[in-house]
mmCIF file of the C-alpha atoms, coordinates in Angstrom:
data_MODEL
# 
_entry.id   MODEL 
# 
loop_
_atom_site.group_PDB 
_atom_site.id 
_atom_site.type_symbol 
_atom_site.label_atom_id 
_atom_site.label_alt_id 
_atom_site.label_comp_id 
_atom_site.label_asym_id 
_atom_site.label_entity_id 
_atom_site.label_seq_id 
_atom_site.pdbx_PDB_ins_code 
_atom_site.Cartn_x 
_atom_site.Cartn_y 
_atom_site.Cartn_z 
_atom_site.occupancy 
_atom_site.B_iso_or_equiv 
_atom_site.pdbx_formal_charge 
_atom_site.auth_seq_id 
_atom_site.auth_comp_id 
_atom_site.auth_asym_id 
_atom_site.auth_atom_id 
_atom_site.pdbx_PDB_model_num 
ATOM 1   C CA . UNK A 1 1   ? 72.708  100.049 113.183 1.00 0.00 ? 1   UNK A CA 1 
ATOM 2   C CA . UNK A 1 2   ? 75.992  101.584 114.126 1.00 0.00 ? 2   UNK A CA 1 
ATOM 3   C CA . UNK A 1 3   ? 77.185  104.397 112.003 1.00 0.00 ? 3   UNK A CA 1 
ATOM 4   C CA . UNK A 1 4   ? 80.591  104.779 110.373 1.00 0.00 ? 4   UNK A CA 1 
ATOM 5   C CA . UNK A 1 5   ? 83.496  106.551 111.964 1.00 0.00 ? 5   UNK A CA 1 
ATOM 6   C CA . UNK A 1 6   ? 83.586  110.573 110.986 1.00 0.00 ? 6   UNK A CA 1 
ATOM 7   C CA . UNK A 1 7   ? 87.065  111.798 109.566 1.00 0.00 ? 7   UNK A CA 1 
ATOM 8   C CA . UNK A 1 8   ? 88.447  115.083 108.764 1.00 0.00 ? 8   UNK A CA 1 
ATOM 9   C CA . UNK A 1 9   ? 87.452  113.683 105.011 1.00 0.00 ? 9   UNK A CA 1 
ATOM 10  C CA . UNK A 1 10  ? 83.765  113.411 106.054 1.00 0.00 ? 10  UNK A CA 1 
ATOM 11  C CA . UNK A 1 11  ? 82.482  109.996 106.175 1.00 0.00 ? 11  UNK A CA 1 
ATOM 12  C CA . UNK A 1 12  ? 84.330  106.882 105.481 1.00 0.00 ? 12  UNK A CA 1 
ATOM 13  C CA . UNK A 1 13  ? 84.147  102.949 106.447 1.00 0.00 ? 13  UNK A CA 1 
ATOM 14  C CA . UNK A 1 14  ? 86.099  102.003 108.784 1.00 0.00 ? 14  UNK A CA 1 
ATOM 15  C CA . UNK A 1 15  ? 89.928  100.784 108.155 1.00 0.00 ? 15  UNK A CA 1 
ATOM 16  C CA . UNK A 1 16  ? 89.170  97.089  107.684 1.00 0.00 ? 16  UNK A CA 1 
ATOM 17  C CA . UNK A 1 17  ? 86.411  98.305  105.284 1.00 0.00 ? 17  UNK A CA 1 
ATOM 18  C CA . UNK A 1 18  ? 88.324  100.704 103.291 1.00 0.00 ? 18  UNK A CA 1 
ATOM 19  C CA . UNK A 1 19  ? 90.866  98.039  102.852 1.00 0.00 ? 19  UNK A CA 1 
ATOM 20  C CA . UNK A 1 20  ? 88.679  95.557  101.344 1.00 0.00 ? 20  UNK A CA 1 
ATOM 21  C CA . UNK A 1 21  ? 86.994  97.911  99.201  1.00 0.00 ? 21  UNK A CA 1 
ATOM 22  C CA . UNK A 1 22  ? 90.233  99.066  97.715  1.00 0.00 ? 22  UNK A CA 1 
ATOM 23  C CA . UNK A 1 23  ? 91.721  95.529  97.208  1.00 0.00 ? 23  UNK A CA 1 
ATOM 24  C CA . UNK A 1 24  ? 88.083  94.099  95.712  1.00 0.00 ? 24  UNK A CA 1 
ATOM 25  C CA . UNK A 1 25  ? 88.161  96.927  93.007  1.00 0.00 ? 25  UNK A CA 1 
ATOM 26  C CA . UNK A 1 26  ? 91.969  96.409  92.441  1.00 0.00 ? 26  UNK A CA 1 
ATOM 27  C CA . UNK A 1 27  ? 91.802  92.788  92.080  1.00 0.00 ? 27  UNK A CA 1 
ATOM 28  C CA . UNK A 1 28  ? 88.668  93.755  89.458  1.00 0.00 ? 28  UNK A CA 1 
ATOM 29  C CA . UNK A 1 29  ? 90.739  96.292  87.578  1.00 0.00 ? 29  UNK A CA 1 
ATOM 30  C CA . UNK A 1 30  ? 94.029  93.778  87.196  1.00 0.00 ? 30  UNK A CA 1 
ATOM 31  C CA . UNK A 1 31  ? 92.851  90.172  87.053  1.00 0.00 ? 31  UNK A CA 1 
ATOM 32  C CA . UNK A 1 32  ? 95.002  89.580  90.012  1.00 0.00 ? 32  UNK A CA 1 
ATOM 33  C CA . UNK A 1 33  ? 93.442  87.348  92.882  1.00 0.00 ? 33  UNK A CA 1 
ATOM 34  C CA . UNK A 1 34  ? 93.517  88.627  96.447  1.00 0.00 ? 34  UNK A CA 1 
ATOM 35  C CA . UNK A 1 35  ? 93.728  86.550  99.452  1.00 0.00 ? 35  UNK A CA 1 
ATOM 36  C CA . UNK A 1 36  ? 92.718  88.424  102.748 1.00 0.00 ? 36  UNK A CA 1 
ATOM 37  C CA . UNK A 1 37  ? 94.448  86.755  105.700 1.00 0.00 ? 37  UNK A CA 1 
ATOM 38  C CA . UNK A 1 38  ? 93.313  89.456  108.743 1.00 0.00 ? 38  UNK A CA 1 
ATOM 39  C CA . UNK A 1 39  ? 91.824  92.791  108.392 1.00 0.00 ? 39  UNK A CA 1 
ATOM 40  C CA . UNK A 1 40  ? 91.893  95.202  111.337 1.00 0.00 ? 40  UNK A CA 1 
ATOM 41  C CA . UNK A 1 41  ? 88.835  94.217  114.112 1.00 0.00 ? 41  UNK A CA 1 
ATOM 42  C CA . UNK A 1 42  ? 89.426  97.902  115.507 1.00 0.00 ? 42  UNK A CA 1 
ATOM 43  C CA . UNK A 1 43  ? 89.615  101.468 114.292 1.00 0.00 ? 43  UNK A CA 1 
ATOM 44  C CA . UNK A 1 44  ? 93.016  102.774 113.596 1.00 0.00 ? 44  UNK A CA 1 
ATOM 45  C CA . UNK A 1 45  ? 93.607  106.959 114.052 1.00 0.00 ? 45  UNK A CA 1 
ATOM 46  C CA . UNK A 1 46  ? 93.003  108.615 110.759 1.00 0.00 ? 46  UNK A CA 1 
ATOM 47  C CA . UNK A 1 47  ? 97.243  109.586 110.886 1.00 0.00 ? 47  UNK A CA 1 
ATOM 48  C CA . UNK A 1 48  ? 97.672  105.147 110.669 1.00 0.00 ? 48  UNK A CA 1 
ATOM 49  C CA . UNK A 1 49  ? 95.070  104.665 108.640 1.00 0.00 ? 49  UNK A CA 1 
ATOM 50  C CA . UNK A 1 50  ? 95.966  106.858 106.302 1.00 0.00 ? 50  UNK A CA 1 
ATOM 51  C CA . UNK A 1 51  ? 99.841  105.728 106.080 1.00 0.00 ? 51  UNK A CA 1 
ATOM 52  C CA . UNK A 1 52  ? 98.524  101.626 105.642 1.00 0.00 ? 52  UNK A CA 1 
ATOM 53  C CA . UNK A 1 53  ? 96.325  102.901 102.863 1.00 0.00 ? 53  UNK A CA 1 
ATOM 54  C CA . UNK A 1 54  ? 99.223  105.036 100.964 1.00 0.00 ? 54  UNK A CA 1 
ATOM 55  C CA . UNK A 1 55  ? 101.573 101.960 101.307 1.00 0.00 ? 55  UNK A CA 1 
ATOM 56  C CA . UNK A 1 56  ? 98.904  99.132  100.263 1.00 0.00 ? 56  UNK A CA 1 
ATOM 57  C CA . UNK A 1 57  ? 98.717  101.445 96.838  1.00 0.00 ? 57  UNK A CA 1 
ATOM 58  C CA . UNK A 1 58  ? 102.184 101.345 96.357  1.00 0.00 ? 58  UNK A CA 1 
ATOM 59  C CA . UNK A 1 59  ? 102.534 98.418  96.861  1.00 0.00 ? 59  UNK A CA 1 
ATOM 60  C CA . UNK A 1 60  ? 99.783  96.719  95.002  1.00 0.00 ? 60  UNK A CA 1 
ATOM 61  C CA . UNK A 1 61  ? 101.000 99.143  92.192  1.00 0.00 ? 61  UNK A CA 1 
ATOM 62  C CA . UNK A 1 62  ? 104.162 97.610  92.439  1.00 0.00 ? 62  UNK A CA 1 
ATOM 63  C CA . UNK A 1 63  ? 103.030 93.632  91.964  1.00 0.00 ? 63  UNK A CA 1 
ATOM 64  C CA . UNK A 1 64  ? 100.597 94.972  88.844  1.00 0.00 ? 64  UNK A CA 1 
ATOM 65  C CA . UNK A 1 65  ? 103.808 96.801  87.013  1.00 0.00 ? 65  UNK A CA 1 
ATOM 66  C CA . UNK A 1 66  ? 106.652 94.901  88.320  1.00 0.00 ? 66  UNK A CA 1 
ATOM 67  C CA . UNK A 1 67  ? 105.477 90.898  89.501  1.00 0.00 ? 67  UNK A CA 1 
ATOM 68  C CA . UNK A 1 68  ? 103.554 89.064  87.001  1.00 0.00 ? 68  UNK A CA 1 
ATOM 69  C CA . UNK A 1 69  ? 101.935 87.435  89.825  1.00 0.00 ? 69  UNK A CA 1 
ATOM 70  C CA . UNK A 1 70  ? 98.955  85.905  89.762  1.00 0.00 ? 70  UNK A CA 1 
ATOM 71  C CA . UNK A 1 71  ? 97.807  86.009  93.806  1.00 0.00 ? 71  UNK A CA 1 
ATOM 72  C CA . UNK A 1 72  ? 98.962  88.633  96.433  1.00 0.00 ? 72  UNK A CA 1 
ATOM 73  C CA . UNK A 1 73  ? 97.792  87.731  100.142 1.00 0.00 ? 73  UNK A CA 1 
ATOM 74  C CA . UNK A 1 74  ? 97.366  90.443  102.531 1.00 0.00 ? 74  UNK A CA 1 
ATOM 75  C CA . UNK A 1 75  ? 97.122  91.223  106.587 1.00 0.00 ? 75  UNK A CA 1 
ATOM 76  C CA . UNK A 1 76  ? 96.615  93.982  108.825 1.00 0.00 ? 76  UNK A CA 1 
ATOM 77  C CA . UNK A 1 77  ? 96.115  93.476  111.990 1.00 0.00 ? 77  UNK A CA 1 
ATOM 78  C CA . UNK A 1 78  ? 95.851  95.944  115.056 1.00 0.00 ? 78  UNK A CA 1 
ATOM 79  C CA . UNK A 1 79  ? 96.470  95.020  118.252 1.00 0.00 ? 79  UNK A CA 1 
ATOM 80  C CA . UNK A 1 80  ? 97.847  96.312  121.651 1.00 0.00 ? 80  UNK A CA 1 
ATOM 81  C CA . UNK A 1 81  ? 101.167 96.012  120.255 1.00 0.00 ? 81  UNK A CA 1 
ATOM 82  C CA . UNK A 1 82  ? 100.257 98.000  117.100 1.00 0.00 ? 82  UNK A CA 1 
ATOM 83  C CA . UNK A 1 83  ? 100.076 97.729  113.910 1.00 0.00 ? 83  UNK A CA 1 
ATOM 84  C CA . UNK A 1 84  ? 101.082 95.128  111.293 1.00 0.00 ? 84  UNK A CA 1 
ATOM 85  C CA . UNK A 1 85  ? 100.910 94.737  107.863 1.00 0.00 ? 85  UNK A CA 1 
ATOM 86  C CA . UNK A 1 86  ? 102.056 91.975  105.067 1.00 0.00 ? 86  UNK A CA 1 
ATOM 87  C CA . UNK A 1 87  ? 102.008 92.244  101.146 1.00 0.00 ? 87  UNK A CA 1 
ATOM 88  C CA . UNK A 1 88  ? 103.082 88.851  99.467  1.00 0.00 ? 88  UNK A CA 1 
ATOM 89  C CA . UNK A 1 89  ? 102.844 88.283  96.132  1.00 0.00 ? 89  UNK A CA 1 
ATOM 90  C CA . UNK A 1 90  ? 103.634 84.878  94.015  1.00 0.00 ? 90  UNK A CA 1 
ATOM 91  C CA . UNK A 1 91  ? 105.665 86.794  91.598  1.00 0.00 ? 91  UNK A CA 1 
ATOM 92  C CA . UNK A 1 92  ? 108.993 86.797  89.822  1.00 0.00 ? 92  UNK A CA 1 
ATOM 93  C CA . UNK A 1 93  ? 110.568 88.546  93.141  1.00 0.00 ? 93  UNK A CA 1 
ATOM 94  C CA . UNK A 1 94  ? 113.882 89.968  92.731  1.00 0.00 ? 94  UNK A CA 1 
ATOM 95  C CA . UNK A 1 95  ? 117.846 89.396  93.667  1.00 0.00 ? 95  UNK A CA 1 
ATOM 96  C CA . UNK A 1 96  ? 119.255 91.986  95.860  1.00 0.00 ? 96  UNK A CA 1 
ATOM 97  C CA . UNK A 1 97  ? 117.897 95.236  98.301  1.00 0.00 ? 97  UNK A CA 1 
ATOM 98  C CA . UNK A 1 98  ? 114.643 96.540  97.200  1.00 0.00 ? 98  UNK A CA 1 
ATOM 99  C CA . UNK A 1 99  ? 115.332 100.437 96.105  1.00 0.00 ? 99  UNK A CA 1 
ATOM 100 C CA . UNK A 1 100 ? 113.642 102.872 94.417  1.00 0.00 ? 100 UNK A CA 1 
ATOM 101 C CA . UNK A 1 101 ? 110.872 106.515 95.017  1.00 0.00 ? 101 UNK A CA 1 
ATOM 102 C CA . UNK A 1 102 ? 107.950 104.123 95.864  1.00 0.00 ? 102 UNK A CA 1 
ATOM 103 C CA . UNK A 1 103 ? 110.157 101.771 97.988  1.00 0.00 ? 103 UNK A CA 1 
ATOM 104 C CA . UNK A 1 104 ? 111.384 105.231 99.615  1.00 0.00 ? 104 UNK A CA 1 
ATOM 105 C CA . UNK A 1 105 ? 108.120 106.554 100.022 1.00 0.00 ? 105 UNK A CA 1 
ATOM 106 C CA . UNK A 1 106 ? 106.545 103.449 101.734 1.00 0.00 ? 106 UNK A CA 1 
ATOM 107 C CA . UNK A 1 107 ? 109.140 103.424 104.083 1.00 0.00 ? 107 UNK A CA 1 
ATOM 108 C CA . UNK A 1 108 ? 109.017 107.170 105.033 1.00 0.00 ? 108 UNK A CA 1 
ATOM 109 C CA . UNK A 1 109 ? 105.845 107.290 105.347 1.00 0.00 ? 109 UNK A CA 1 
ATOM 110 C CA . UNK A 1 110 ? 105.961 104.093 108.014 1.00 0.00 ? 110 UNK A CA 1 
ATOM 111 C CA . UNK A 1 111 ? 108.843 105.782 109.897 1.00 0.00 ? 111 UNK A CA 1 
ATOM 112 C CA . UNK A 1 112 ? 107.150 109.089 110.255 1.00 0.00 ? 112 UNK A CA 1 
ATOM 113 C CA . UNK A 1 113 ? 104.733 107.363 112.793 1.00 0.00 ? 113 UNK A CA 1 
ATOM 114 C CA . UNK A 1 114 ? 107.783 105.412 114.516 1.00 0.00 ? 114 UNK A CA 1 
ATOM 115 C CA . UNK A 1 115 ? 107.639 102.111 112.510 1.00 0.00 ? 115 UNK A CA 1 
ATOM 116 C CA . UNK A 1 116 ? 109.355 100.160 110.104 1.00 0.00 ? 116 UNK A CA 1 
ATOM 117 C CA . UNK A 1 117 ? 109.065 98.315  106.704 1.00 0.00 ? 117 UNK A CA 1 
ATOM 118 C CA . UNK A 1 118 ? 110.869 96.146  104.655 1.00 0.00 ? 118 UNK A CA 1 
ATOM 119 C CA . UNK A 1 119 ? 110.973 94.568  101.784 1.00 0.00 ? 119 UNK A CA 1 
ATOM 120 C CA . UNK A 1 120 ? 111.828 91.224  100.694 1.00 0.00 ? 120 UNK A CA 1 
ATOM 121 C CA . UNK A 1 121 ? 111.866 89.305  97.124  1.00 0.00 ? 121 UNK A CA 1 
ATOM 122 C CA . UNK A 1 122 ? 112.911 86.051  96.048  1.00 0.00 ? 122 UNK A CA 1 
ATOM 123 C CA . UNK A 1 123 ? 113.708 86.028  92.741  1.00 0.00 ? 123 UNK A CA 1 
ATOM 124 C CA . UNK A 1 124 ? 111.075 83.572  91.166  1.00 0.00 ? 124 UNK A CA 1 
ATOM 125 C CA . UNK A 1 125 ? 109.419 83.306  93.703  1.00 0.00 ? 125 UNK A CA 1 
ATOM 126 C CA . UNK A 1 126 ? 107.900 86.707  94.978  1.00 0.00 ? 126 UNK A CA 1 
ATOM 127 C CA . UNK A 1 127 ? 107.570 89.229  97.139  1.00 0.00 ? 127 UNK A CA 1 
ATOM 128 C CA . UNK A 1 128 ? 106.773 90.467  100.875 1.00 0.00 ? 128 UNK A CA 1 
ATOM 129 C CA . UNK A 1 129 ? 106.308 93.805  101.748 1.00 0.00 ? 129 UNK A CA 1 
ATOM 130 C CA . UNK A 1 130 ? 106.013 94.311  105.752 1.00 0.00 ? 130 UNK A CA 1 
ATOM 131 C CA . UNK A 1 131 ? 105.282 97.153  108.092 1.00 0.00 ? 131 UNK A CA 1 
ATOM 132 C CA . UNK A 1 132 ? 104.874 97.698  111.548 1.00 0.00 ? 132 UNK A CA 1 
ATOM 133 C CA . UNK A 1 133 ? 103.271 100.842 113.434 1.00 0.00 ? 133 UNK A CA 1 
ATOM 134 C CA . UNK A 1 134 ? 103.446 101.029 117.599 1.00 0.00 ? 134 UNK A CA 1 
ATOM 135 C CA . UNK A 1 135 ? 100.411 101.620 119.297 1.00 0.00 ? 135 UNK A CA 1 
ATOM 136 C CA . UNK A 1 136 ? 100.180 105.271 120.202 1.00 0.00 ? 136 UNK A CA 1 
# 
């Protein structure tokens, strides 16, 4: 039996099992259906993992207040390249530049570690939030 990786925190699953925990409990909490595409098969530094986790809350917090959806789909995956992640929901989407604190605050927190993230709406027909780390 292997044991889990030790963080700063103390003990923790691993990325890909931190981020199924979290979406399982908020798909429980809001009725919303989650689709898992890819989940991490490798352990991301406790700096990435932490930034993927901060911006999956926002952004699931952003298809439960704002969306109406009724399924959001997710991947992360980590490979030599780095790190990629994509929020899609089926939701009512939007015209226009995504803008606001949480928008802000997913994107800083992507570009502190050198990457990028957008995000993209269709109005009636959802939205994609996507992020990409390097590999350090």
């Amino acid at each position: 039996m292997s044991e889990e990786p030790r963080t700063r925190e103390g003990w923790r699953p691993a990325l890909a099992g931190e981020l199924r925990e979290r979406l399982d409990a908020w798909s429980g909490r809001t009725g919303i259906a989650v689709e898992t595409w890819a989940l991490p098969g490798e352990e991301a530094s406790a700096e990435v993992a932490g930034a993927v986790l901060a911006v999956l809350e926002e952004a699931l917090s952003n298809v439960e207040r704002h969306s109406r959806a009724r399924v959001v789909s997710v991947a992360v995956t980590l490979g030599r390249g780095g790190l990629r992640m994509t929020v899609s929901d089926d939701g009512a989407g939007f015209a226009g530049e995504a803008a606001g604190r949480g928008v802000d605050a997913m994107r800083g927190r992507f570009e502190a570690l050198g990457g990028t993230l957008s995000v993209h709406g269709v109005k009636g027909e959802g939205t994609t939030v996507t992020g990409t780390l390097p590999r350090r």
